[in-house]
Coordinates of C-alpha atoms and ligand atoms in Angstrom, one line a residue:
V132 CA 26.1 27.1 11.0
A133 CA 28.3 24.2 10.5
R134 CA 26.6 21.7 13.5
C135 CA 23.4 22.8 12.4
E136 CA 24.0 21.7 8.8
A137 CA 25.6 18.3 9.7
E138 CA 22.7 17.9 12.0
E139 CA 20.0 17.9 8.9
A140 CA 21.9 16.1 6.6
S141 CA 22.0 13.2 9.5
T142 CA 17.9 13.3 9.8
S143 CA 17.1 14.5 6.2
P144 CA 15.5 10.8 4.7
K145 CA 17.3 8.9 2.4
P146 CA 16.6 9.5 -1.2
Y147 CA 17.3 5.9 -2.1
V148 CA 16.2 3.5 0.0
E149 CA 18.1 0.2 0.1
E150 CA 16.0 -2.6 -1.5
S151 CA 14.7 -5.0 1.0
R152 CA 15.7 -8.6 0.9
F153 CA 12.5 -11.6 -0.2
N154 CA 12.2 -13.1 3.1
W155 CA 11.6 -16.6 2.0
K156 CA 10.0 -18.1 5.6
L157 CA 7.0 -15.3 5.1
F158 CA 6.4 -16.5 1.1
W159 CA 6.8 -20.2 2.6
Q160 CA 3.8 -19.3 5.4
F161 CA 1.5 -18.9 2.2
L162 CA 2.7 -21.2 0.3
R163 CA 2.1 -24.3 2.6
P164 CA -1.7 -24.1 2.5
H165 CA -1.3 -24.6 -1.4
L166 CA 1.6 -27.5 -1.2
L167 CA -1.5 -30.1 -2.3
V168 CA -2.3 -28.2 -5.1
L169 CA 1.4 -27.0 -5.9
G170 CA 2.4 -30.5 -6.3
A171 CA -0.7 -31.3 -8.7
A172 CA 0.0 -28.3 -10.8
I173 CA 3.6 -29.4 -10.6
V174 CA 2.8 -33.0 -11.5
L175 CA 0.8 -31.7 -14.3
A176 CA 3.1 -29.4 -16.3
L177 CA 6.0 -31.7 -16.1
G178 CA 3.6 -34.7 -17.6
A179 CA 2.5 -32.3 -20.8
A180 CA 6.5 -30.8 -20.9
L181 CA 7.2 -34.9 -21.5
V182 CA 4.3 -35.2 -24.0
N183 CA 6.1 -32.1 -25.7
V184 CA 9.0 -34.4 -25.6
Q185 CA 7.6 -37.1 -28.1
I186 CA 5.7 -34.8 -30.3
P187 CA 8.5 -33.8 -32.4
L188 CA 9.9 -37.5 -32.6
L189 CA 6.8 -39.2 -33.8
L190 CA 6.5 -36.0 -36.4
G191 CA 9.6 -36.8 -37.7
Q192 CA 8.6 -40.6 -38.4
L193 CA 5.3 -39.4 -39.9
V194 CA 7.6 -37.1 -42.8
E195 CA 9.4 -40.1 -43.1
I196 CA 6.8 -41.7 -44.4
V197 CA 5.5 -38.9 -46.2
A198 CA 9.1 -38.8 -47.9
K199 CA 9.0 -41.9 -48.8
Y200 CA 5.3 -41.8 -50.9
T201 CA 6.9 -38.5 -52.7
R202 CA 9.6 -41.2 -53.8
E203 CA 7.7 -43.4 -54.6
H204 CA 3.4 -44.4 -55.1
M205 CA 3.2 -47.9 -53.7
G206 CA 0.7 -48.9 -50.7
S207 CA -1.9 -47.1 -48.9
F208 CA -0.5 -43.9 -47.4
M209 CA -3.8 -43.7 -45.2
T210 CA -3.4 -46.7 -44.0
E211 CA 0.4 -46.6 -42.8
S212 CA 0.0 -43.3 -41.2
Q213 CA -2.6 -44.2 -39.7
S214 CA -1.6 -45.4 -36.4
L215 CA 1.1 -42.4 -36.0
S216 CA -1.6 -39.9 -36.7
T217 CA -3.8 -41.2 -33.9
R218 CA -0.8 -41.5 -31.3
L219 CA -0.3 -37.5 -32.8
L220 CA -3.7 -36.9 -32.2
L221 CA -3.9 -38.7 -29.0
L222 CA -0.9 -36.8 -27.7
Y223 CA -2.3 -33.2 -28.9
G224 CA -4.6 -34.1 -26.3
I225 CA -3.2 -35.2 -23.7
Q226 CA -0.8 -32.2 -23.5
G227 CA -4.1 -29.7 -24.4
L228 CA -5.4 -31.1 -21.2
L229 CA -2.6 -31.3 -19.0
T230 CA -2.2 -27.7 -20.2
F231 CA -5.6 -26.6 -19.0
G232 CA -5.1 -28.9 -16.1
Y233 CA -2.3 -27.1 -14.4
L234 CA -3.6 -23.9 -15.6
V235 CA -6.5 -23.7 -13.6
L236 CA -4.6 -24.9 -10.6
L237 CA -1.3 -22.7 -10.8
S238 CA -4.2 -19.8 -11.0
R239 CA -6.1 -20.8 -8.3
I240 CA -3.0 -21.1 -6.1
G241 CA -2.0 -17.7 -7.8
E242 CA -5.1 -15.9 -6.6
R243 CA -5.2 -17.5 -2.9
M244 CA -2.1 -16.4 -2.0
A245 CA -2.5 -12.8 -3.3
V246 CA -5.8 -12.0 -1.3
D247 CA -3.8 -13.8 2.0
M248 CA -1.1 -11.5 1.1
R249 CA -3.2 -8.7 0.3
R250 CA -5.0 -9.0 3.7
T251 CA -2.1 -9.8 5.9
L252 CA -0.5 -6.5 4.5
F253 CA -3.5 -4.2 5.1
C254 CA -3.4 -5.1 8.6
S255 CA -0.5 -4.9 9.4
L256 CA -0.3 -1.4 7.1
L257 CA -3.4 -0.7 9.6
R258 CA -1.5 -1.4 13.1
Q259 CA 1.8 0.1 12.1
D260 CA 2.3 3.5 14.3
I261 CA 1.4 7.2 13.1
A262 CA 5.0 7.8 12.5
F263 CA 5.5 5.3 10.0
F264 CA 2.3 6.8 8.0
D265 CA 4.2 10.4 9.1
A266 CA 7.2 9.2 6.7
K267 CA 5.2 7.3 3.7
K268 CA 3.2 8.2 1.0
T269 CA 0.1 6.2 1.4
G270 CA 0.1 6.4 -2.9
Q271 CA 3.0 4.1 -2.7
L272 CA 1.5 1.7 0.6
V273 CA -2.0 1.4 -1.6
S274 CA 0.4 0.2 -5.2
R275 CA 2.2 -2.3 -2.7
L276 CA -1.3 -3.7 -2.1
T277 CA -2.1 -3.4 -5.9
T278 CA 0.3 -3.5 -8.8
D279 CA 3.5 -5.0 -6.6
V280 CA 1.0 -8.1 -5.1
Q281 CA -0.4 -8.6 -8.8
E282 CA 3.6 -8.6 -10.3
F283 CA 4.6 -11.4 -7.4
K284 CA 1.0 -13.6 -8.3
S285 CA 1.8 -13.5 -11.7
S286 CA 5.7 -13.9 -11.6
F287 CA 5.1 -16.7 -9.3
K288 CA 2.2 -18.2 -11.8
L289 CA 4.9 -18.0 -14.9
V290 CA 7.8 -19.5 -13.5
I291 CA 6.2 -22.6 -12.3
S292 CA 4.1 -23.2 -15.9
Q293 CA 6.9 -21.8 -18.0
G294 CA 10.0 -22.4 -16.1
L295 CA 9.0 -25.9 -15.4
R296 CA 7.9 -26.9 -18.9
S297 CA 11.2 -25.3 -20.6
C298 CA 13.8 -27.0 -18.2
T299 CA 12.0 -30.2 -18.6
Q300 CA 11.5 -29.6 -22.5
V301 CA 15.1 -28.6 -22.5
A302 CA 16.1 -32.1 -20.8
G303 CA 13.8 -34.0 -22.8
C304 CA 14.7 -32.7 -26.1
L305 CA 18.3 -33.0 -25.4
V306 CA 18.0 -36.5 -24.9
S307 CA 16.1 -36.8 -27.5
L308 CA 18.6 -35.0 -30.3
S309 CA 21.5 -37.0 -28.8
M310 CA 19.4 -40.2 -29.9
L311 CA 19.0 -38.8 -33.6
S312 CA 22.6 -37.3 -34.3
T313 CA 25.6 -36.6 -31.9
R314 CA 27.5 -34.7 -34.6
L315 CA 24.7 -32.2 -34.4
T316 CA 24.2 -32.2 -30.9
L317 CA 27.1 -31.5 -30.1
L318 CA 27.4 -28.5 -32.5
L319 CA 23.8 -27.7 -31.5
M320 CA 25.4 -27.6 -27.9
V321 CA 28.4 -25.2 -28.6
A322 CA 26.1 -22.6 -30.8
T323 CA 23.2 -21.8 -28.2
P324 CA 24.9 -21.2 -25.0
T325 CA 27.1 -18.7 -27.0
L326 CA 24.1 -16.6 -28.2
M327 CA 22.3 -17.2 -25.1
G328 CA 25.3 -15.7 -23.0
V329 CA 25.0 -12.7 -25.8
G330 CA 21.1 -12.7 -25.1
T331 CA 21.6 -12.7 -21.0
L332 CA 23.4 -9.8 -21.2
M333 CA 21.3 -7.7 -23.1
G334 CA 18.3 -8.8 -21.1
S335 CA 20.5 -7.6 -17.8
A336 CA 20.5 -4.0 -19.3
L337 CA 16.9 -4.1 -20.3
R338 CA 15.5 -5.7 -16.8
K339 CA 17.6 -2.5 -15.6
L340 CA 15.5 -0.3 -18.3
S341 CA 12.5 -2.3 -17.0
R342 CA 13.0 -0.8 -13.3
Q343 CA 13.9 2.1 -13.6
S344 CA 10.7 2.5 -16.2
Q345 CA 8.4 0.8 -13.6
E346 CA 9.7 3.4 -10.5
Q347 CA 9.3 6.3 -13.0
I348 CA 5.7 5.6 -13.7
A349 CA 5.0 4.7 -10.0
R350 CA 6.6 8.3 -9.6
A351 CA 3.9 9.6 -11.9
T352 CA 1.1 7.9 -10.1
G353 CA 1.7 9.2 -6.8
V354 CA 1.3 13.1 -8.7
A355 CA -1.7 11.9 -10.1
D356 CA -3.3 10.5 -6.8
E357 CA -2.2 13.2 -4.8
A358 CA -4.0 16.0 -6.8
L359 CA -6.8 13.6 -6.9
G360 CA -7.0 12.7 -3.6
N361 CA -7.0 16.7 -2.8
V362 CA -8.9 17.8 -5.6
R363 CA -10.6 20.7 -3.4
T364 CA -7.4 22.0 -2.9
V365 CA -6.1 21.9 -6.3
R366 CA -9.5 23.8 -7.5
A367 CA -9.3 26.1 -5.2
F368 CA -5.8 27.5 -5.6
A369 CA -6.9 26.9 -9.7
M370 CA -3.4 24.6 -9.6
E371 CA -5.4 22.5 -12.2
H372 CA -2.7 23.5 -15.2
R373 CA -0.2 23.1 -12.6
E374 CA -0.7 19.7 -11.7
E375 CA -1.3 18.9 -15.5
E376 CA 1.9 20.0 -16.6
R377 CA 3.4 18.4 -13.3
Y378 CA 1.7 14.8 -14.3
G379 CA 2.3 15.7 -17.5
T380 CA 6.4 15.9 -17.1
E381 CA 6.3 12.9 -15.0
L382 CA 4.3 11.3 -18.2
E383 CA 7.0 12.4 -20.6
E384 CA 9.9 10.9 -18.5
S385 CA 7.9 7.4 -18.1
R386 CA 7.3 7.7 -21.6
C387 CA 11.0 8.6 -22.7
K388 CA 12.0 5.6 -20.1
A389 CA 9.8 3.2 -21.9
E390 CA 10.1 4.0 -25.3
E391 CA 14.3 3.1 -24.7
L392 CA 13.3 0.4 -23.2
G393 CA 11.0 -0.5 -26.1
R394 CA 13.7 -0.1 -28.7
G395 CA 16.1 -2.4 -26.8
I396 CA 13.5 -5.1 -26.5
A397 CA 12.8 -4.7 -30.9
L398 CA 16.6 -4.8 -31.4
F399 CA 17.2 -7.9 -29.0
Q400 CA 13.8 -9.3 -30.3
G401 CA 15.6 -8.4 -33.8
L402 CA 18.4 -10.5 -33.7
S403 CA 17.6 -13.1 -32.2
N404 CA 15.2 -13.3 -34.5
I405 CA 18.3 -13.1 -37.1
A406 CA 20.1 -15.4 -34.4
F407 CA 17.4 -18.5 -34.9
N408 CA 17.2 -18.7 -38.4
C409 CA 20.3 -19.0 -38.9
M410 CA 20.4 -21.7 -36.6
V411 CA 17.8 -23.3 -39.0
L412 CA 19.8 -23.1 -41.8
G413 CA 22.9 -24.2 -39.9
T414 CA 21.2 -27.0 -39.0
L415 CA 19.6 -27.5 -42.2
F416 CA 23.5 -27.2 -44.0
I417 CA 24.7 -30.2 -42.1
G418 CA 22.2 -31.5 -41.3
G419 CA 21.6 -32.5 -45.4
S420 CA 25.3 -32.8 -46.1
L421 CA 24.9 -35.9 -43.2
V422 CA 22.1 -36.8 -45.0
A423 CA 24.3 -36.9 -48.2
G424 CA 26.5 -38.8 -46.7
Q425 CA 23.7 -41.3 -45.8
Q426 CA 25.1 -40.7 -41.8
L427 CA 21.5 -39.7 -41.5
T428 CA 17.7 -40.0 -42.5
G429 CA 15.2 -37.2 -44.1
G430 CA 13.2 -37.8 -41.3
D431 CA 15.5 -37.5 -38.3
L432 CA 16.6 -34.8 -39.6
M433 CA 13.6 -33.1 -39.7
S434 CA 12.6 -34.7 -35.8
F435 CA 15.8 -32.7 -35.3
L436 CA 14.4 -29.5 -36.5
V437 CA 11.5 -29.8 -34.6
A438 CA 13.5 -30.6 -31.5
S439 CA 16.2 -28.3 -31.8
Q440 CA 13.6 -25.4 -32.0
T441 CA 12.1 -26.3 -28.7
V442 CA 14.8 -26.2 -26.7
Q443 CA 15.4 -23.2 -28.3
R444 CA 12.8 -21.4 -27.8
S445 CA 12.2 -23.3 -24.2
L446 CA 16.0 -21.6 -22.9
A447 CA 15.3 -18.4 -24.8
N448 CA 11.6 -18.6 -22.3
L449 CA 14.1 -19.1 -19.6
S450 CA 16.3 -16.0 -20.1
I451 CA 12.8 -14.3 -20.2
L452 CA 11.7 -15.8 -17.1
F453 CA 15.0 -14.8 -15.3
G454 CA 13.8 -11.1 -16.1
Q455 CA 10.8 -12.3 -14.2
V456 CA 11.9 -13.6 -11.6
V457 CA 14.2 -10.6 -10.6
R458 CA 11.4 -8.6 -10.5
G459 CA 8.7 -10.9 -8.8
L460 CA 11.5 -11.6 -6.1
S461 CA 12.0 -7.4 -5.8
A462 CA 8.1 -7.4 -5.4
G463 CA 7.8 -9.7 -3.2
A464 CA 10.6 -8.2 -0.9
R465 CA 8.6 -4.8 -1.5
V466 CA 4.5 -6.8 -0.1
F467 CA 6.7 -8.4 2.5
E468 CA 8.9 -5.4 3.8
Y469 CA 6.1 -3.8 6.1
M470 CA 4.1 -7.6 7.1
T471 CA 7.7 -7.8 9.3
L472 CA 8.0 -4.4 10.8
S473 CA 6.1 -3.7 14.5
P474 CA 4.9 -1.1 15.3
C475 CA 6.4 0.5 18.6
I476 CA 2.4 1.3 20.2
P477 CA 0.9 -1.8 19.5
L478 CA -2.8 -1.0 18.9
S479 CA -4.0 -3.3 22.0
G480 CA -2.8 -5.2 25.1
G481 CA -2.0 -3.7 28.6
R482 CA -4.1 -2.8 31.5
C483 CA -8.0 -1.5 31.4
I484 CA -9.2 0.4 34.5
P485 CA -12.7 -0.8 35.3
K486 CA -15.2 1.2 34.7
E487 CA -16.4 2.5 37.8
D488 CA -12.9 3.2 38.9
L489 CA -12.3 5.4 35.8
R490 CA -12.4 8.6 37.2
G491 CA -10.5 10.7 33.9
A492 CA -7.5 12.7 35.2
I493 CA -4.5 13.3 33.0
T494 CA -1.6 14.5 34.0
F495 CA 1.4 15.2 31.7
Q496 CA 4.7 15.2 34.0
N497 CA 7.4 16.5 32.3
V498 CA 6.9 15.8 28.7
S499 CA 9.5 16.4 25.7
F500 CA 8.7 15.4 22.7
S501 CA 9.4 15.7 18.8
Y502 CA 7.9 14.5 15.5
P503 CA 10.1 10.8 15.2
C504 CA 10.3 12.2 11.3
R505 CA 11.8 15.3 12.4
P506 CA 14.1 14.4 15.9
S507 CA 15.6 17.4 16.1
F508 CA 13.3 19.9 17.0
E509 CA 11.3 19.4 20.3
V510 CA 7.8 20.3 20.2
L511 CA 7.2 20.1 23.7
K512 CA 9.5 20.7 26.7
D513 CA 9.5 20.0 29.7
F514 CA 5.6 20.1 29.1
N515 CA 3.4 19.8 32.4
L516 CA -0.2 20.0 32.1
T517 CA -2.9 18.7 34.7
L518 CA -6.7 17.7 33.3
P519 CA -8.7 17.0 36.9
P520 CA -11.9 15.1 36.6
G521 CA -14.9 16.9 35.3
K522 CA -13.0 19.8 34.8
I523 CA -13.2 21.5 31.8
V524 CA -9.7 23.0 30.2
A525 CA -8.3 24.8 27.8
L526 CA -5.1 25.0 26.1
V527 CA -4.5 28.5 23.9
G528 CA -1.4 29.8 21.6
Q529 CA -0.3 30.6 18.6
S530 CA -0.6 28.1 15.8
G531 CA 2.1 25.5 15.4
E532 CA 2.9 25.7 19.2
G533 CA 2.3 22.1 19.8
K534 CA -1.5 22.3 20.6
T535 CA -2.4 19.9 18.1
T536 CA 0.5 17.4 18.8
V537 CA -0.4 17.9 23.1
A538 CA -3.5 15.7 22.4
S539 CA -2.1 13.6 20.1
L540 CA 0.4 11.9 22.6
L541 CA -3.1 12.0 25.0
E542 CA -4.5 9.7 22.2
R543 CA -0.9 7.7 22.0
F544 CA 0.0 8.4 18.6
Y545 CA 3.1 9.0 20.0
D546 CA 5.1 8.2 22.9
P547 CA 6.4 10.9 24.9
T548 CA 10.4 11.2 24.3
A549 CA 11.2 11.9 28.4
G550 CA 9.1 12.4 30.2
V551 CA 4.9 10.5 30.9
V552 CA 1.9 11.2 30.3
L553 CA -0.5 9.5 33.0
L554 CA -4.3 8.1 33.0
D555 CA -5.7 8.5 37.1
G556 CA -1.6 8.0 38.1
W557 CA -1.1 5.6 35.5
D558 CA 1.5 5.4 32.9
L559 CA -0.2 5.3 29.5
R560 CA 2.2 3.3 28.0
T561 CA 0.9 0.7 30.6
L562 CA -2.8 1.1 29.1
D563 CA -4.9 -0.9 26.7
P564 CA -4.4 1.3 23.5
S565 CA -7.3 0.2 21.8
W566 CA -9.5 0.9 25.3
L567 CA -7.8 4.0 25.8
R568 CA -8.8 5.5 22.5
G569 CA -12.7 3.3 22.2
Q570 CA -14.0 4.3 25.2
V571 CA -12.0 6.6 27.1
I572 CA -10.9 9.8 24.8
G573 CA -13.6 10.6 22.5
F574 CA -11.5 13.3 19.9
I575 CA -13.2 16.0 17.9
S576 CA -10.5 17.4 15.2
Q577 CA -10.6 21.0 13.4
E578 CA -10.9 18.7 10.3
P579 CA -13.8 15.7 10.7
V580 CA -13.1 13.5 8.2
L581 CA -16.4 11.0 7.5
F582 CA -16.2 8.4 5.7
G583 CA -18.1 7.6 2.6
T584 CA -21.4 5.6 4.0
T585 CA -24.4 6.2 5.6
I586 CA -25.1 9.2 8.4
M587 CA -26.3 5.6 10.9
E588 CA -23.2 4.2 10.1
N589 CA -20.6 7.6 10.2
I590 CA -21.8 8.0 13.9
R591 CA -21.7 4.2 15.4
F592 CA -17.9 4.4 13.9
G593 CA -17.6 5.2 17.5
K594 CA -19.0 2.7 18.9
L595 CA -19.6 -0.7 16.4
E596 CA -22.3 -2.3 18.6
A597 CA -24.6 0.9 19.3
S598 CA -28.6 0.7 19.2
D599 CA -30.2 2.6 16.7
E600 CA -31.5 4.2 19.8
E601 CA -27.9 5.3 21.5
V602 CA -27.4 6.9 17.8
Y603 CA -30.2 9.3 17.4
A604 CA -29.4 10.2 21.2
A605 CA -25.9 11.3 20.5
A606 CA -27.2 13.0 17.3
Q607 CA -30.0 14.8 19.5
E608 CA -26.8 15.6 22.4
A609 CA -24.9 17.3 19.2
N610 CA -26.9 19.2 18.0
A611 CA -27.3 16.8 14.4
H612 CA -30.5 15.3 15.0
D613 CA -33.0 18.0 13.2
F614 CA -30.7 18.5 10.1
I615 CA -30.1 15.0 9.2
T616 CA -34.5 14.0 9.8
S617 CA -34.8 17.0 7.5
F618 CA -32.7 15.4 4.2
P619 CA -35.1 13.2 2.2
E620 CA -32.9 9.5 3.4
G621 CA -32.9 10.3 7.1
Y622 CA -30.0 8.4 8.7
G623 CA -29.8 6.9 5.8
T624 CA -28.2 9.4 3.5
I625 CA -25.0 8.6 2.2
V626 CA -22.4 11.1 3.0
G627 CA -19.8 12.0 -0.4
E628 CA -16.3 10.0 0.4
R629 CA -14.4 12.5 3.3
G630 CA -17.9 13.8 4.2
A631 CA -17.4 15.7 0.8
T632 CA -21.4 16.6 0.5
L633 CA -22.2 18.3 3.6
S634 CA -21.9 21.5 5.2
G635 CA -18.3 22.2 7.7
G636 CA -20.5 22.6 10.5
Q637 CA -22.6 19.4 9.6
K638 CA -19.8 17.3 9.1
Q639 CA -18.8 18.8 12.4
R640 CA -22.2 18.1 14.6
L641 CA -21.5 14.1 13.0
A642 CA -18.1 14.2 13.7
I643 CA -19.1 15.5 17.6
A644 CA -21.7 12.4 17.8
R645 CA -19.1 10.0 16.9
A646 CA -17.4 11.2 19.7
L647 CA -19.8 11.6 22.1
I648 CA -21.5 7.5 21.5
K649 CA -18.9 6.3 22.8
Q650 CA -19.5 8.2 26.2
P651 CA -15.7 8.5 26.5
T652 CA -14.8 9.6 29.9
V653 CA -12.4 12.1 28.6
L654 CA -13.2 14.8 25.7
V655 CA -10.3 16.6 23.8
M656 CA -11.7 19.1 21.2
D657 CA -9.0 20.3 19.0
E658 CA -10.2 23.8 17.3
A659 CA -13.6 22.1 16.9
T660 CA -15.2 25.1 15.8
S661 CA -12.2 27.1 14.6
A662 CA -13.4 25.8 10.5
L663 CA -16.9 27.0 10.6
D664 CA -18.7 30.6 10.1
T665 CA -20.0 32.1 13.1
E666 CA -23.7 30.7 12.4
S667 CA -22.6 27.2 13.0
E668 CA -20.1 27.7 15.6
R669 CA -22.9 28.8 17.9
V670 CA -24.7 25.4 16.9
V671 CA -21.9 24.0 17.7
Q672 CA -20.8 25.4 20.4
E673 CA -23.7 24.8 21.6
A674 CA -23.2 21.0 21.1
L675 CA -19.7 21.0 22.8
D676 CA -21.4 23.0 25.6
R677 CA -23.9 20.7 26.2
A678 CA -21.2 17.6 25.9
S679 CA -19.1 18.9 28.6
A680 CA -20.8 18.6 31.3
G681 CA -19.6 15.7 33.5
H682 CA -16.7 14.9 31.2
T683 CA -13.1 15.4 31.6
V684 CA -12.4 18.5 28.7
L685 CA -9.5 19.3 27.1
V686 CA -10.7 22.3 25.0
I687 CA -7.9 23.4 22.2
A688 CA -8.7 26.8 20.6
H689 CA -8.1 29.5 18.5
R690 CA -10.5 31.5 19.0
L691 CA -10.3 33.0 23.0
S692 CA -14.1 33.4 22.4
T693 CA -15.1 29.8 23.0
V694 CA -12.5 28.8 26.0
R695 CA -14.2 31.5 28.6
R696 CA -16.0 29.1 30.0
A697 CA -13.3 26.5 31.1
H698 CA -12.2 26.7 35.4
C699 CA -8.3 26.6 33.9
I700 CA -6.7 28.1 30.5
I701 CA -3.0 27.5 29.6
V702 CA -1.2 29.4 27.6
M703 CA 1.4 27.9 25.6
A704 CA 4.2 28.6 24.2
H705 CA 7.5 27.3 22.8
G706 CA 6.3 24.4 24.3
R707 CA 6.2 25.1 27.8
V708 CA 3.6 26.3 29.7
W709 CA 4.1 30.5 29.4
E710 CA 0.9 30.9 31.9
S711 CA -2.1 29.4 33.5
G712 CA -4.9 30.1 34.9
T713 CA -9.5 31.3 34.7
H714 CA -9.5 34.0 32.4
E715 CA -10.0 36.7 34.9
E716 CA -6.4 35.9 36.4
L717 CA -4.9 36.1 33.3
M718 CA -6.4 39.3 32.4
K719 CA -5.1 40.2 35.0
K720 CA -1.6 39.9 34.6
H721 CA -1.3 41.2 31.4
G722 CA 0.6 39.2 29.8
L723 CA 0.7 36.5 26.6
Y724 CA -3.3 35.6 27.3
A725 CA -4.4 39.2 27.5
E726 CA -1.9 40.1 24.3
L727 CA -3.8 37.3 22.6
I728 CA -7.3 38.4 23.2
R729 CA -6.7 42.6 22.7
R730 CA -5.6 41.4 19.4
Q731 CA -8.6 38.7 18.6
T732 CA -11.0 41.6 19.6
L733 CA -9.3 43.8 17.5
D734 CA -9.8 41.6 14.9
A735 CA -13.7 40.7 15.6
P736 CA -15.4 44.1 14.4
L737 CA -12.9 43.2 11.2
T738 CA -14.5 39.8 10.4
S739 CA -18.3 40.5 12.2
T740 CA -18.4 43.4 9.3
P741 CA -21.1 42.5 6.7
P742 CA -19.3 43.1 3.5
Ligands
LIG954 P1 -0.6 23.3 17.3 O1 -1.7 22.7 16.4 O2 -0.2 24.4 18.2 O3 -1.0 24.1 16.0 P2 1.1 21.1 16.2 O4 1.7 20.5 17.5 O5 0.1 20.9 15.3 O6 0.7 22.7 16.5 O7 2.6 21.5 16.0 C1 3.3 21.6 16.5 C2 5.3 21.6 16.0 O8 5.0 20.7 15.8 C3 4.9 22.2 14.5 O9 6.1 23.0 14.4 C4 4.8 21.1 13.8 O10 5.3 21.9 12.6 C5 5.3 20.2 13.7 N1 4.1 19.0 13.7 C6 3.6 18.7 13.5 N2 2.9 17.8 13.3 C7 3.7 16.9 12.3 C8 4.5 15.6 11.9 N3 3.7 15.3 12.0 N4 5.4 15.7 11.7 C9 6.5 16.0 12.3 N5 6.4 17.7 12.8 C10 4.7 17.8 13.0
LIG955 MG1 -3.5 22.4 15.4

């Protein structure tokens, strides 16, 4: 028992995944095409900041003139202040223009990078192994495409615009401050870093809170995503209240976290307001005494005040920005994480057998397999199976014995842990997977998934270059043409998301048409009729029987009535081939198959009795 538990512990996924690092190299690749524009944006932003440094100095001079006129009313204020005012107006205009310019450029870079990143990430996600998706939640993957890219983009823009501006302003204003009054500047340089230190400490606590709050929001979104995505199941089990509660609990939790964060931010703001106001008062007080001692003019004090305010505002901005940088980097790390992840099974590449040489013989040789997310549980053990070309082989067995797993290995959704799967004697691992899936194997599953587009497009999904005539032919072969043409829109009918607007039998027949249009050499049907009622089963079965002719067929069936015609029936149990033979041979054996048949014929009268 102890060993079992140890195994369990080692295979269960870690609750806290280590945060991956930010990939600067990848970031550089996304940034490189925009370097020129970025350079221009930086120049404009620097320009705007330098203009900002000039403004307080001119304002001080203006105040000086005003002060002069409060003392003595001689000469014309207008003429004296005119040139200063025009210069100020000009600077304001230039500052506005530069700001406009660099914001436009930055938004251009940001949006283009976001599109590139989303496209690359989506592309790389679609290429991941099926095992990857077994282990991940769709909602989290989608949020990397949406929220994380968004967050990264806004951080990037903010860092460039605010960061550059704040840094330049701090530097520029410090220079002008020290020119105005060295003594005051020294005082300011002692007081400000002290306050900044306190602020940074508080800020890091706030950032931690903010991260927790974000994670909680993501958890709540996951719950909503799951419930909305599977709304039929939720409805069928009348689980609305439970889901509401579940979502409510998560929301409540995120509210608590967010309110805590809100209180933290409020405290921070309140305290920093007090600090800033005290600094103003202090500067006025000390500066005032300097003015009284005639060491400083009133206008200089005014300039000093405005400039020191600029410095403080810029420093505060920088500290907020620092938090944004951290958040942006972790969002970026999440975006980049899967971009560099390469799947074990590539999408394409490898040998294609020319059409005329392809016979469609499949062999499973001593195949053992366990799912990557549950490595300690072996689903197939030393499994052997042969599908002769052009023959129908049926795979039967109780639920959970690994029948679907066999089909997945054949599609190469996974590679076997041991042993090989061969097509015409070639190891599947040496063949081109996209050729294999796209042209050799036609797969019809128990729950056909259709896409939210027209019937025409859904069937054409099997072969993108198919002509309309080919689509009609495939639909006819799949017993689907008649019901399709009975719709007012015919082949142009839009099926709802996941085919929600069609019946089970209709969906299944579209799925069959979609598989047949490829003209696959090997046809795999995984319990294709088991979800259907008797009437649709008959229609679908008819289509399947017709489709089977001339293909190598693997029929996975739960209902044994559908497999009698098979050339060979394989009974699976405990991950192995338990027995095999034709229907008659197996019945004579009085083994597992005979037992399964006996049980189903016992059940049959019950299920076919009208209510
Ligand atoms: P069948 O189709 O015969 O009902 P499956 O091949 O679907 O059986 O499943 C065989 C076993 O593998 C089951 O015990 C099931 O729990 C497990 N299994 C199926 N799919 C996965 C998966 N994606 N990840 C981990 N285990 C799986
Ligand atoms: Mg199955």
